[in-house]
Coordinates of C-alpha atoms in Angstrom, one line a residue:
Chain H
X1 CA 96.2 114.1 25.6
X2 CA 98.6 111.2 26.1
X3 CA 99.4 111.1 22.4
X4 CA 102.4 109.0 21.2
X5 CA 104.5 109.5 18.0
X6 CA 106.0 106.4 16.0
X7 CA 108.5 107.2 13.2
X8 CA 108.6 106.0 10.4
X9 CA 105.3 104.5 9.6
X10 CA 107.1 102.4 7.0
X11 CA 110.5 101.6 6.4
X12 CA 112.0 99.3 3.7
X13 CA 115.8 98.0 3.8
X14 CA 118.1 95.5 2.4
X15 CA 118.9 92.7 4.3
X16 CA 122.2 93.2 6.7
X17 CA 121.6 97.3 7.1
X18 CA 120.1 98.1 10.3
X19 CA 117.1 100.6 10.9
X20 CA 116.4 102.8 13.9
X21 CA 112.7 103.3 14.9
X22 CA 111.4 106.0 17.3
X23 CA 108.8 106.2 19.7
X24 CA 108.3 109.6 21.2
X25 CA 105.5 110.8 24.3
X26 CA 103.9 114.2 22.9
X27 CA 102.5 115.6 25.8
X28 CA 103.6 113.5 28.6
X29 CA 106.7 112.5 30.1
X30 CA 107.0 108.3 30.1
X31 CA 108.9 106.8 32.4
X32 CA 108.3 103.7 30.8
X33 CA 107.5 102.1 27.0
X34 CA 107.0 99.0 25.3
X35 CA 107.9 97.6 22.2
X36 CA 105.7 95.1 20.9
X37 CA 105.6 92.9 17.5
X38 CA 102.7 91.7 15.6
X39 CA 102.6 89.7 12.2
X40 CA 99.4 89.3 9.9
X41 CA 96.1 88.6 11.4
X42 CA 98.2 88.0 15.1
X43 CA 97.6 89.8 18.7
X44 CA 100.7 92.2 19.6
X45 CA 103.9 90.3 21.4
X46 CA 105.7 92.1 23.7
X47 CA 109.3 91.8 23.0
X48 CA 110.4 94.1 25.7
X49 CA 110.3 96.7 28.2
X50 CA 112.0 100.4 27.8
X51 CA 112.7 101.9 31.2
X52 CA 114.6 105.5 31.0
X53 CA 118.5 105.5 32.1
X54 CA 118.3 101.8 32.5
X55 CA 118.8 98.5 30.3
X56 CA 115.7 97.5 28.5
X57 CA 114.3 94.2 30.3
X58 CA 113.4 91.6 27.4
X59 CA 111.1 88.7 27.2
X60 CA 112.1 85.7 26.6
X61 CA 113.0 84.2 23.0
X62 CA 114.2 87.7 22.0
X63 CA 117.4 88.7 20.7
X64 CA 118.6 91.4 22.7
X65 CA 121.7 92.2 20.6
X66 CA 119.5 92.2 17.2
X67 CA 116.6 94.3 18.8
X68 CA 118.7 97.1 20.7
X69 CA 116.6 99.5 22.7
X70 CA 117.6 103.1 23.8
X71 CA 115.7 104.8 26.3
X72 CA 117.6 108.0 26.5
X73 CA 115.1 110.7 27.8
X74 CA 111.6 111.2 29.7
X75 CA 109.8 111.6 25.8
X76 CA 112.0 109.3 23.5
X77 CA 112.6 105.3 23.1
X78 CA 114.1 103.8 20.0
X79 CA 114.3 100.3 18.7
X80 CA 117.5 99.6 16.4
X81 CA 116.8 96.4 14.7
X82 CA 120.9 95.3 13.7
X83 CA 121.8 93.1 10.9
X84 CA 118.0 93.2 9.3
X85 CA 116.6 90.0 7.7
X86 CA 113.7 89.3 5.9
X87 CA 112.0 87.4 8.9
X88 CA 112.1 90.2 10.6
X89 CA 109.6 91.8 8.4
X90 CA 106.8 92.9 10.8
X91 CA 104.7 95.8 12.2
X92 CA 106.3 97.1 14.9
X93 CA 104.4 98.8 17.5
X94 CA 105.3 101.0 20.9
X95 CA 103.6 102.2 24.0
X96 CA 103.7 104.6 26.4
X97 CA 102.2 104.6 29.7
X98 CA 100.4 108.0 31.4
X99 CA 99.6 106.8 35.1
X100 CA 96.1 108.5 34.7
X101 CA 95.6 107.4 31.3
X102 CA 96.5 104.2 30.8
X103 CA 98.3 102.5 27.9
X104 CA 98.8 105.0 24.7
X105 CA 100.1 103.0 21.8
X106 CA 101.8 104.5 18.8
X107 CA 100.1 104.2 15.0
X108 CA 103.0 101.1 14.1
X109 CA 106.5 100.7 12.0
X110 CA 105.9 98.4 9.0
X111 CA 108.9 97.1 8.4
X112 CA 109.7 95.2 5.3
X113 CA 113.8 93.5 4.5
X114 CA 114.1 93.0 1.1
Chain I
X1 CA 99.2 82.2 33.9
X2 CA 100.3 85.4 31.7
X3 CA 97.6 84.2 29.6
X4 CA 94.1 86.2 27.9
X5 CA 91.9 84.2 26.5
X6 CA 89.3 85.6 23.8
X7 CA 86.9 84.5 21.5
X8 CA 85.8 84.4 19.1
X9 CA 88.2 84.1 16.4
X10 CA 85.7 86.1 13.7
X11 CA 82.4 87.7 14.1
X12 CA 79.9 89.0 11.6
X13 CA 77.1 90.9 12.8
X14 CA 74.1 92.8 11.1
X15 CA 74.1 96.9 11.4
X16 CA 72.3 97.4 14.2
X17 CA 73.3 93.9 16.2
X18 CA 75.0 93.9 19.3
X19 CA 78.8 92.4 19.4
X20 CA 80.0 90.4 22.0
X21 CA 83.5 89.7 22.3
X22 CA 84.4 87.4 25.4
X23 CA 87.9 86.9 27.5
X24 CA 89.3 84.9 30.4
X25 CA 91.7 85.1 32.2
X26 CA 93.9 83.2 35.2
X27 CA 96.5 85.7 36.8
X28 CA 94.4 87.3 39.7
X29 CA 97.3 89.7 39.9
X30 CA 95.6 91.4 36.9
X31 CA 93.2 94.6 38.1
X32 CA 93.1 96.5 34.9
X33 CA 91.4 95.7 31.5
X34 CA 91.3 97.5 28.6
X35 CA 90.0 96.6 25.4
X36 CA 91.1 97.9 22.4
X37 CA 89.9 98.9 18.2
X38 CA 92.5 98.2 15.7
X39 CA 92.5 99.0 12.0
X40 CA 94.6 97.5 9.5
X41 CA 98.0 99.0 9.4
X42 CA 97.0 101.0 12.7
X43 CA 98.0 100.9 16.3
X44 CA 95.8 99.7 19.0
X45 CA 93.2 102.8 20.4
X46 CA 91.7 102.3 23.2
X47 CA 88.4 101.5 23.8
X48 CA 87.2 101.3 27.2
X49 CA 89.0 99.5 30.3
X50 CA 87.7 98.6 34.0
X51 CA 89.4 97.8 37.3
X52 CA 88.1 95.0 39.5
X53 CA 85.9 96.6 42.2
X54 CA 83.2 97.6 39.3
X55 CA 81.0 94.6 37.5
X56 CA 80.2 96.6 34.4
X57 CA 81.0 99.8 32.8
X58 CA 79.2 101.9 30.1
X59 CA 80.7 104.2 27.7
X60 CA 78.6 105.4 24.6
X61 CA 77.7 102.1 22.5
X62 CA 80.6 99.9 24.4
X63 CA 79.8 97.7 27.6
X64 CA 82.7 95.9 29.1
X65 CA 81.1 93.2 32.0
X66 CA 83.4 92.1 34.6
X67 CA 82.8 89.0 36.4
X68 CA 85.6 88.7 39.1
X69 CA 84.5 85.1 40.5
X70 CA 84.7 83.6 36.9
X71 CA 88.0 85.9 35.7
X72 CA 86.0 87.0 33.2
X73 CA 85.0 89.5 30.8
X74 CA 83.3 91.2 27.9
X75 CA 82.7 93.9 25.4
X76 CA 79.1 94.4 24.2
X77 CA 78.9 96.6 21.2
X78 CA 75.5 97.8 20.8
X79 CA 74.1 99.4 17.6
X80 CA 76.7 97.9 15.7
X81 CA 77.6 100.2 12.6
X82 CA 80.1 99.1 9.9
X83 CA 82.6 101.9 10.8
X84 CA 83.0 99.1 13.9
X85 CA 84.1 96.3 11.1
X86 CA 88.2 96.2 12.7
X87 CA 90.0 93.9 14.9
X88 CA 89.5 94.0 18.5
X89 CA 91.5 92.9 21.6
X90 CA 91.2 92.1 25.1
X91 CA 94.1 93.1 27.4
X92 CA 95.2 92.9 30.9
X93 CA 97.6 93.6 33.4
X94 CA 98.9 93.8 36.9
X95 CA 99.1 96.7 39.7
X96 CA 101.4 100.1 38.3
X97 CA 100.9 99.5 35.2
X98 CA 102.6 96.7 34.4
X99 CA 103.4 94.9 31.3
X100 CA 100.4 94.5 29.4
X101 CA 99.0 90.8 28.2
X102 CA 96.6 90.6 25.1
X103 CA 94.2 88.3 24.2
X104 CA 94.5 86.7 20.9
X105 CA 92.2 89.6 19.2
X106 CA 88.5 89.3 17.5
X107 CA 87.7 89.9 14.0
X108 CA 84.5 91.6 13.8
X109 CA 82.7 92.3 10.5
X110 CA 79.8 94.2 10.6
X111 CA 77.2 93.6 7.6
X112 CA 75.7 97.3 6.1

């Protein structure tokens, strides 16, 4: 149980188009996710938080127009990163949270802009 | 205050060794810790995690001790195998599952 789904496990795009990534809970409903980003040989930064029917709540530094999150049901966030450059080039990771599991994290998005 | 302190940066070990990954923290807000196994090009599985009220907690070859007085603690790997060669990281956070902090992550190599 308390599996989560990332898609696509790799993506690569030209600079300026914009990508969509989607974080789906398999057999649990989350009221909540996270989107975090991790370069080489780093720990995972959280960029922001994913509630369901509300605004995303973003830490500080990041770009909420670039990174646009979509909470839109109980199973399903996605991350839209707009206007993609090649610093953005990173693994990008959700999470899901299951009150009597804990943290389940998704297998990652490498995403490389070209 | 949102801060995890781990270390060490690297560690090699022998088949068979024990592991022993170490993390510190301030916010005494925090009353869950996981630890987590990553592999290149993976996400984060988790490993084991403790709340506050227990001092240690054993599951298989993995040992996380919690020292609440210090605001610290640790993963002991016993037995170390080489299937255990990955990056590890420390992790906390606050009541209801709250946003979750990480440490800056262990390299572990473990020698055949």
């Amino acid at each position: 149980g308390a599996v989560v789904s990332q898609h696509p496990s790799r993506v690569i795009c030209k600079s300026g188009t914009s990508v969509k990534i989607e974080c789906r809970s398999l057999d649990f409903q989350a009221t909540t996710m996270f989107w975090y980003r991790q370069f080489p040989k780093q720990s995972l930064m959280l960029m922001a938080t994913s509630n369901e029917g509300s605004k995303a709540t973003y830490e500080q530094g990041v770009e909420k127009d670039k990174f646009l999150i979509n909470h839109a049901s109980l199973t399903l966030s996605t991350l839209t990163v707009t206007s993609a450059h090649p610093e953005d080039s990173s693994f990008y990771i959700c999470s899901a949270v299951r009150t009597d599991y804990g943290y389940t994290f998704g297998s990652g998005t490498r995403l490389t802009v070209v | 205050q949102q801060q995890v302190k781990q270390s060490p940066q690297s560690l090699i070990v022998q088949k068979g060794g024990i592991s022993i990954i170490n993390c510190a923290y301030e916010n005494t807000a925090f009353d869950y810790f996981p630890w987590y196994q990553q592999f290149p090009g993976k996400g984060p599985a988790l490993l084991i995690a403790i709340r506050p009220d227990v001092s240690e907690k054993k599951e298989g070859r993995f040992t996380i001790s919690f020292n609440k007085s210090a605001k610290q603690f640790s993963l002991h790997i016993m037995d170390s195998q080489p299937g255990d060669s990955a990056t590890y990281f420390c992790a906390a956070s606050s009541t209801g599952f709250q946003k979750l902090v990480f440490g800056t992550g262990t390299r572990l190599l473990v020698s055949p």
